[in-house]
Short mmCIF file of C-alpha atoms in Angstrom, two decimals:
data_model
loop_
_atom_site.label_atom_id
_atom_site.label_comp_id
_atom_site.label_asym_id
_atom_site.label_seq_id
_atom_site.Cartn_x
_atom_site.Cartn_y
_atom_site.Cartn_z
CA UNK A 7 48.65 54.36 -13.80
CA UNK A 8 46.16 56.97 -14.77
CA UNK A 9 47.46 60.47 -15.20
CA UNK A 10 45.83 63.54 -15.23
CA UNK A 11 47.88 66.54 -15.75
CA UNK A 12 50.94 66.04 -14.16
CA UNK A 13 49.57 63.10 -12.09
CA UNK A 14 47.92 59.98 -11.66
CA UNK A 15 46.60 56.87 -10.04
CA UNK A 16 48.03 54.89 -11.17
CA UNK A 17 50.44 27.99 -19.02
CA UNK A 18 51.78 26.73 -22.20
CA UNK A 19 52.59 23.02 -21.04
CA UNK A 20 55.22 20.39 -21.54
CA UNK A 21 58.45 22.26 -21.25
CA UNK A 22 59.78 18.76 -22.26
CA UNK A 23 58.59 18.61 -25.71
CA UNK A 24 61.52 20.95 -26.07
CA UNK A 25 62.89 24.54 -26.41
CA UNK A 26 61.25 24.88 -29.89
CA UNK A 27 57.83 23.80 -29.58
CA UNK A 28 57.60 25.69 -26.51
CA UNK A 29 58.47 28.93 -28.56
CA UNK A 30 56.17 28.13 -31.06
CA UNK A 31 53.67 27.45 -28.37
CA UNK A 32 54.56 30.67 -25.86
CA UNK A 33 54.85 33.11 -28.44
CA UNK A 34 52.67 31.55 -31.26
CA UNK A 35 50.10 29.21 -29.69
CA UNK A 36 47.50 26.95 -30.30
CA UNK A 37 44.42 27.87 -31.72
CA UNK A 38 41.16 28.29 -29.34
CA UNK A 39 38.06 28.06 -29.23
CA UNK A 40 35.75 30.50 -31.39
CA UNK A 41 34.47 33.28 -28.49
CA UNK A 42 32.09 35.78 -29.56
CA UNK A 43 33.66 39.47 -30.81
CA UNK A 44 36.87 37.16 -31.81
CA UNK A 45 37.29 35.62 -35.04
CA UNK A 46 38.54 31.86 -35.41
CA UNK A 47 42.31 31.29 -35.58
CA UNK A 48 44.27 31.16 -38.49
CA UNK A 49 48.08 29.84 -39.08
CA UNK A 50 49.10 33.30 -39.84
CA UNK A 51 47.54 34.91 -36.38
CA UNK A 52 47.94 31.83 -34.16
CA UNK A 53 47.34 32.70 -29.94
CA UNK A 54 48.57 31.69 -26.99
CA UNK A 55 46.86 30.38 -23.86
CA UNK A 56 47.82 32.29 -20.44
CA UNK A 57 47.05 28.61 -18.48
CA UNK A 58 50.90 27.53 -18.17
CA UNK A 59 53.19 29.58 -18.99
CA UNK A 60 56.71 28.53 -18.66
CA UNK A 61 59.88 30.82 -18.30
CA UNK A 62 59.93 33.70 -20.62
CA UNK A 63 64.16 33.47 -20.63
CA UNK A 64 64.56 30.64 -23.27
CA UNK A 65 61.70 32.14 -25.55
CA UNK A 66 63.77 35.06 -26.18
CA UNK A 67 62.94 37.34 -23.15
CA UNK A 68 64.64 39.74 -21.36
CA UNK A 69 63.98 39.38 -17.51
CA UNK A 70 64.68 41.88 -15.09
CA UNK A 71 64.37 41.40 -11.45
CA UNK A 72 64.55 44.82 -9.32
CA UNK A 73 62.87 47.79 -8.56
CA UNK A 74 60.95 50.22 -10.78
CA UNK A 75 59.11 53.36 -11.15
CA UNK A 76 56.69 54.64 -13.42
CA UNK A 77 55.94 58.48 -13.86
CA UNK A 78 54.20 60.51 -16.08
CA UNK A 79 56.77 61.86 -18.42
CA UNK A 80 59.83 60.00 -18.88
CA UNK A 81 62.69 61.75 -17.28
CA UNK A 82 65.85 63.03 -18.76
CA UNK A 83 68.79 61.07 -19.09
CA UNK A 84 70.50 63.42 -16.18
CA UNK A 85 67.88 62.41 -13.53
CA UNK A 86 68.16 58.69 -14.48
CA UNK A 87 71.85 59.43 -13.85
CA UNK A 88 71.27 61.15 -10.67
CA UNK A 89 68.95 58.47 -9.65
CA UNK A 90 71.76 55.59 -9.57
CA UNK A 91 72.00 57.04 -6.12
CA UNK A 92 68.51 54.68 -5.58
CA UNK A 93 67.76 51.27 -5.76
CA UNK A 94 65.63 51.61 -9.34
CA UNK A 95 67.25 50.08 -11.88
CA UNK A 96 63.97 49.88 -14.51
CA UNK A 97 61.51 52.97 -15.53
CA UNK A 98 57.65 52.61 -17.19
CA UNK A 99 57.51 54.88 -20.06
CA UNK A 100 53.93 55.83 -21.80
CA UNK A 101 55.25 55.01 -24.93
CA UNK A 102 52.05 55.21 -27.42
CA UNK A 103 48.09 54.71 -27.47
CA UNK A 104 45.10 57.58 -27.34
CA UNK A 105 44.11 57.19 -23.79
CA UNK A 106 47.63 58.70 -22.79
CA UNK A 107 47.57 61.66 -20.39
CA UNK A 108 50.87 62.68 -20.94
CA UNK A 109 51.30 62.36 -24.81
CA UNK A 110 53.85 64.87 -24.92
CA UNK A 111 57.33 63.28 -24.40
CA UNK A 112 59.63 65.29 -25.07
CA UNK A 113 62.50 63.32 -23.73
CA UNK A 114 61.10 59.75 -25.45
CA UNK A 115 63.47 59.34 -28.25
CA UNK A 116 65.72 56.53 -29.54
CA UNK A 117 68.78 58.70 -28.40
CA UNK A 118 66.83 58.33 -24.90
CA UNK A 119 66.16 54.50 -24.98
CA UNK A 120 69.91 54.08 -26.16
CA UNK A 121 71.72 56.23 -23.43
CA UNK A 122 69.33 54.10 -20.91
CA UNK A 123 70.34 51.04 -22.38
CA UNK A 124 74.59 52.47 -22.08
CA UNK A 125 73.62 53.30 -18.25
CA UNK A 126 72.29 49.94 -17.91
CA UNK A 127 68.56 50.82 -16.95
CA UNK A 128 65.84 48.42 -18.11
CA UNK A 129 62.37 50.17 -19.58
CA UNK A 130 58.92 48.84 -19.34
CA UNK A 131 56.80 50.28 -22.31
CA UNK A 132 53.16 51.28 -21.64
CA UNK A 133 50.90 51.35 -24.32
CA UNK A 134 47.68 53.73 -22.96
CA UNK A 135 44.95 52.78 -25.80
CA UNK A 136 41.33 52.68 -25.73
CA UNK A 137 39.84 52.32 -22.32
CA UNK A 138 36.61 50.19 -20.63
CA UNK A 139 33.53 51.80 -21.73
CA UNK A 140 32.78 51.34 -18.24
CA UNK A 141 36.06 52.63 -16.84
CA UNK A 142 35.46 54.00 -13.78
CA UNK A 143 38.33 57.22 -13.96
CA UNK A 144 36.10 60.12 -15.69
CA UNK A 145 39.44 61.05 -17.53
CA UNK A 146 39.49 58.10 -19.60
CA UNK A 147 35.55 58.11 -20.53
CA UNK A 148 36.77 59.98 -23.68
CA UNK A 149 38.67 57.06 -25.59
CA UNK A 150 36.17 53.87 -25.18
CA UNK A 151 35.96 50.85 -26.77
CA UNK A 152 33.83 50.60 -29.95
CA UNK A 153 31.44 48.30 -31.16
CA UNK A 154 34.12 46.03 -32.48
CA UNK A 155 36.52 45.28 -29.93
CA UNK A 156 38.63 42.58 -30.92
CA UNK A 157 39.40 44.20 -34.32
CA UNK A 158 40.05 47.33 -32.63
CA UNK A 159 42.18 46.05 -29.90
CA UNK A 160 44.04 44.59 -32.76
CA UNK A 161 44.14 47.85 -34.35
CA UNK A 162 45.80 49.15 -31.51
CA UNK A 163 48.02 45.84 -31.01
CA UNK A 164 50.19 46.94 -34.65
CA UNK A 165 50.09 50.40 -33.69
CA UNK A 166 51.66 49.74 -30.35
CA UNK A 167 54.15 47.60 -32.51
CA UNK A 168 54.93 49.98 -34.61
CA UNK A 169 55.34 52.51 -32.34
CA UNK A 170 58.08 50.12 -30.65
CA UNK A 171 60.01 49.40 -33.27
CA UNK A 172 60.34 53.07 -33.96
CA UNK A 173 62.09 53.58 -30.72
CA UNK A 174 64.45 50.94 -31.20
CA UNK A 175 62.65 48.32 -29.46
CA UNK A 176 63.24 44.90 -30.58
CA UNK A 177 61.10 41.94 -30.82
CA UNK A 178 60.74 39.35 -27.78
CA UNK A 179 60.50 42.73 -25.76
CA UNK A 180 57.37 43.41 -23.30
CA UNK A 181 54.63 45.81 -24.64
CA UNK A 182 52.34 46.69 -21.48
CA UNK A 183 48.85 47.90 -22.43
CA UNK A 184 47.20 49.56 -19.51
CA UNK A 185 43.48 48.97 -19.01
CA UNK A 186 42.81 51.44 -16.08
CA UNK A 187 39.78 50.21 -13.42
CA UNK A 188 35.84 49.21 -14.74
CA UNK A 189 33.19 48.08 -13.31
CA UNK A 190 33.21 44.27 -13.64
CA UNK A 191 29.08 43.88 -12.51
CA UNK A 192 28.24 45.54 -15.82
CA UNK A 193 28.96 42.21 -17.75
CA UNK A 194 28.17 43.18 -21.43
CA UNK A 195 31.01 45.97 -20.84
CA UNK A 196 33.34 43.45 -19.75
CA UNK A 197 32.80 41.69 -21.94
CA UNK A 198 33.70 44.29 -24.87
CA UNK A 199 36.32 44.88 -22.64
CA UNK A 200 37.81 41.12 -22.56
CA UNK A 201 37.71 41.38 -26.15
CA UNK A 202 39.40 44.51 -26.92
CA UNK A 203 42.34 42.86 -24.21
CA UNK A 204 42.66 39.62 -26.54
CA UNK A 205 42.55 41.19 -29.36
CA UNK A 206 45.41 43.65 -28.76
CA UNK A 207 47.42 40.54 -27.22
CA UNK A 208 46.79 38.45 -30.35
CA UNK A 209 48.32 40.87 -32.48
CA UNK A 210 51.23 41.86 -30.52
CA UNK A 211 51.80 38.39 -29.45
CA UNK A 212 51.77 37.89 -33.18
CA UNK A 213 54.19 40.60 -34.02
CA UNK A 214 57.37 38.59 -32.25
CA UNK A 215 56.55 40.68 -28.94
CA UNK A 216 55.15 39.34 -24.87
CA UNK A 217 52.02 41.51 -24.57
CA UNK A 218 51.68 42.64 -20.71
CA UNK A 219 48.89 43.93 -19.17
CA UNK A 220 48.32 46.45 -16.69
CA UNK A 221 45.43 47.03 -14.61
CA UNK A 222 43.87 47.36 -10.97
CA UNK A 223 43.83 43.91 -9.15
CA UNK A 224 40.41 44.10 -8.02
CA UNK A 225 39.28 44.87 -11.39
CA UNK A 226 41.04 43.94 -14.93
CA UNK A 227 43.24 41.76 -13.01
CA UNK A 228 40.52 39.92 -11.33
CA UNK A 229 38.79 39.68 -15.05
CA UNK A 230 41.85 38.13 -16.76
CA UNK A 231 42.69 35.67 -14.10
CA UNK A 232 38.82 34.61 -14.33
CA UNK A 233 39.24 34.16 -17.72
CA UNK A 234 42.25 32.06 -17.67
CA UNK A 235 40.18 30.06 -15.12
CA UNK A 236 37.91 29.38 -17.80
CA UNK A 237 40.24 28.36 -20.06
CA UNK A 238 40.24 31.68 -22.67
CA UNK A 239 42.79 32.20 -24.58
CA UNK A 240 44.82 35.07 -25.76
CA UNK A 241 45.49 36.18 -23.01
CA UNK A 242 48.56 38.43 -21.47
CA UNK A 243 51.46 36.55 -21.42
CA UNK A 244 52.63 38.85 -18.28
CA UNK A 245 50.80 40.48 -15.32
CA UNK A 246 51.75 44.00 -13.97
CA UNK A 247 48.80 44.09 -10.78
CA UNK A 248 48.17 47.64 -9.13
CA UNK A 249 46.95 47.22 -5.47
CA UNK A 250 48.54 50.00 -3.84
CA UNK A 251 48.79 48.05 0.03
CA UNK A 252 52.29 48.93 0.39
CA UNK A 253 53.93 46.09 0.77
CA UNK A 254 55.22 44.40 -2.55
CA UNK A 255 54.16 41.09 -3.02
CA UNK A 256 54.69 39.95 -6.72
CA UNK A 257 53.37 35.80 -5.93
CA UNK A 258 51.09 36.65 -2.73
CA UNK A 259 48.86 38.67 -5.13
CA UNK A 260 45.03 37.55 -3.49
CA UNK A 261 43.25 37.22 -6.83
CA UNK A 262 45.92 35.25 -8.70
CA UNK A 263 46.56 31.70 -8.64
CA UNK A 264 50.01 31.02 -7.51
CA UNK A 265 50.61 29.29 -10.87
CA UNK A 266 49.36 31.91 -13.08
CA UNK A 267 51.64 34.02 -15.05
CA UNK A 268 55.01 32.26 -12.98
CA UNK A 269 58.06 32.11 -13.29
CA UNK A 270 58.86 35.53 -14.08
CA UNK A 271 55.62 37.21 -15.53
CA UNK A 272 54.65 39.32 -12.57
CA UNK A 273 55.21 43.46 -11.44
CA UNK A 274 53.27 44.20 -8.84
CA UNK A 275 52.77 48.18 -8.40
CA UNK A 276 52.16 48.54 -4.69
CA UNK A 277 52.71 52.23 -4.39
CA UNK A 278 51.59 55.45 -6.12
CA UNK A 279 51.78 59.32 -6.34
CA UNK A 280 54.65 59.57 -4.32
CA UNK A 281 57.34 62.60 -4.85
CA UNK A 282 60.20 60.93 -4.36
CA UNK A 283 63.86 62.39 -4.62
CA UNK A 284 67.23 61.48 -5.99
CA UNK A 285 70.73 62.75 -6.46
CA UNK A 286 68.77 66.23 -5.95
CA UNK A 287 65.90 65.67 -9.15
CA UNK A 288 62.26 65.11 -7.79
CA UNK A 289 59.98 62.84 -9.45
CA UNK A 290 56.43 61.97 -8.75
CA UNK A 291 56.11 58.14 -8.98
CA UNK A 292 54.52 55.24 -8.66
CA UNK A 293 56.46 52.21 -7.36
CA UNK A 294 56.74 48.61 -8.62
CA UNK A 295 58.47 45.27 -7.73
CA UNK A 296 59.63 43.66 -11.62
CA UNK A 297 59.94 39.85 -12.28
CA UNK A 298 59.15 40.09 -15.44
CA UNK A 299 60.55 40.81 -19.38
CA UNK A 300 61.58 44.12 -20.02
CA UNK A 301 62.26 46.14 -23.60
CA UNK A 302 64.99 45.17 -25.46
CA UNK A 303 66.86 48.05 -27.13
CA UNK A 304 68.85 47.97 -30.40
#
């Protein structure tokens, strides 16, 4: 999802304990393990594990199952209109965060997220924050992680909060922070890296909100699923997986178990950089395949 200019490259257990410890579970959690760069858990900022996570639907999620696009600027409400002629029915917005290409939207208001909501569109917030010191697109070398990167991905975690709640978004929707491609060999950067992740997810997680990730498969996908395999916690409690093969394939995804982030906790984006055209309005877009929660406007 990385955009230069104007464009880009883009399991919580025992359901049968019961709808209410599974919320407090899903969205709350359990406390882990002390990691290093993370602090210990406290009652008031307990986290989640990303080892079984059960349907997002009862916890207060809204699910969409479809077709979307992302693009750099989110269109007008007269293009999304024009594009009923397609088969999206969901757009990815860059919302908020400092590693945003396009931070000028002009178009991103609450008026906007309302009249998609009365057209019956779904939105995917992306929050663009700090990036990978060891991020491999040169663009993004200019907003790295610092030296404290579970406080500052918690930082970021309110501020993407805040930021949705000031576009009408309500909580139980999916924030999607996008951690464009590293390099996973240089291990004290992923590390950092990890750490910034989990602590952003705490806090949103925290907040009332699913924190989703977005990243390349063979790279901060590949990390997060390695750490669930360990048995880390705070951890996304969705997975939006760019491998650009295609073909969508939301549970055939190589470098996730088949178990991981299921039922409904996948987008896979399997195209990008595409001009595509609708009811007469061009957009350049990437494309996804959604099984997953989506905002939920006031």
């Amino acid at each position: 999802m990385t955009r230069s200019k104007q464009s880009s490259r883009w399991q919580l257990t025992g359901w049968a304990t019961g709808l209410a410890a599974a919320l407090a579970t899903a969205i709350a959690g359990a406390a882990p393990a002390a990691s290093a760069g993370a602090p210990a858990a406290s009652a008031a900022a307990p986290v989640a594990s990303a080892e079984v996570l059960p349907d997002p639907r009862p916890l207060g999620a809204k699910v969409f199952k479809g077709w979307a696009f992302d693009t750099c600027h989110a269109p007008s409400l007269a293009t999304l209109r024009a594009w009923n002629s397609s088969r999206y029915r969901a757009v990815g917005v860059y919302y908020a965060g400092r590693g945003r290409a396009c931070a000028s939207q002009p178009n991103l208001t609450v008026s906007w997220m309302r009249g998609v909501k009365s057209m019956k569109w779904q939105v995917l917030p992306i929050f663009v924050g700090s990036q990978s010191p060891c991020v491999r697109n040169t663009n993004k070398k200019h907003v790295p992680i610092g030296s404290k990167p579970f406080s500052q991905g918690q930082a970021e975690g309110k501020d993407a909060v805040a930021r949705a709640k000031a576009l009408s978004l309500k909580k139980r929707s999916a924030l999607y922070l996008d951690m464009e491609a590293y390099d996973l060999k240089r291990t004290s950067c992923a590390a950092k890296t990890l750490s910034f992740i989990r602590g952003w997810n705490r806090e949103v997680r925290s907040r009332g909100f699913f924190p989703g990730f977005y990243s390349s498969a063979e790279s901060g996908v590949r990390h997060v699923e390695q750490a669930r395999r360990a048995g880390v916690h705070d951890l996304p409690s969705v997975m939006w997986f760019a491998r650009w093969n295609g073909k969508p394939s939301l549970y055939g995804e190589s470098t996730l178990a088949k178990s991981a982030w299921n039922p409904h906790r996948r987008i896979h984006q399997y195209r990008g950089n595409i001009d595509v055209t609708h009811g007469g309005r061009k957009l350049r877009i990437d494309r996804n395949k959604v099984d997953a929660p989506v905002a939920i406007i006031k």
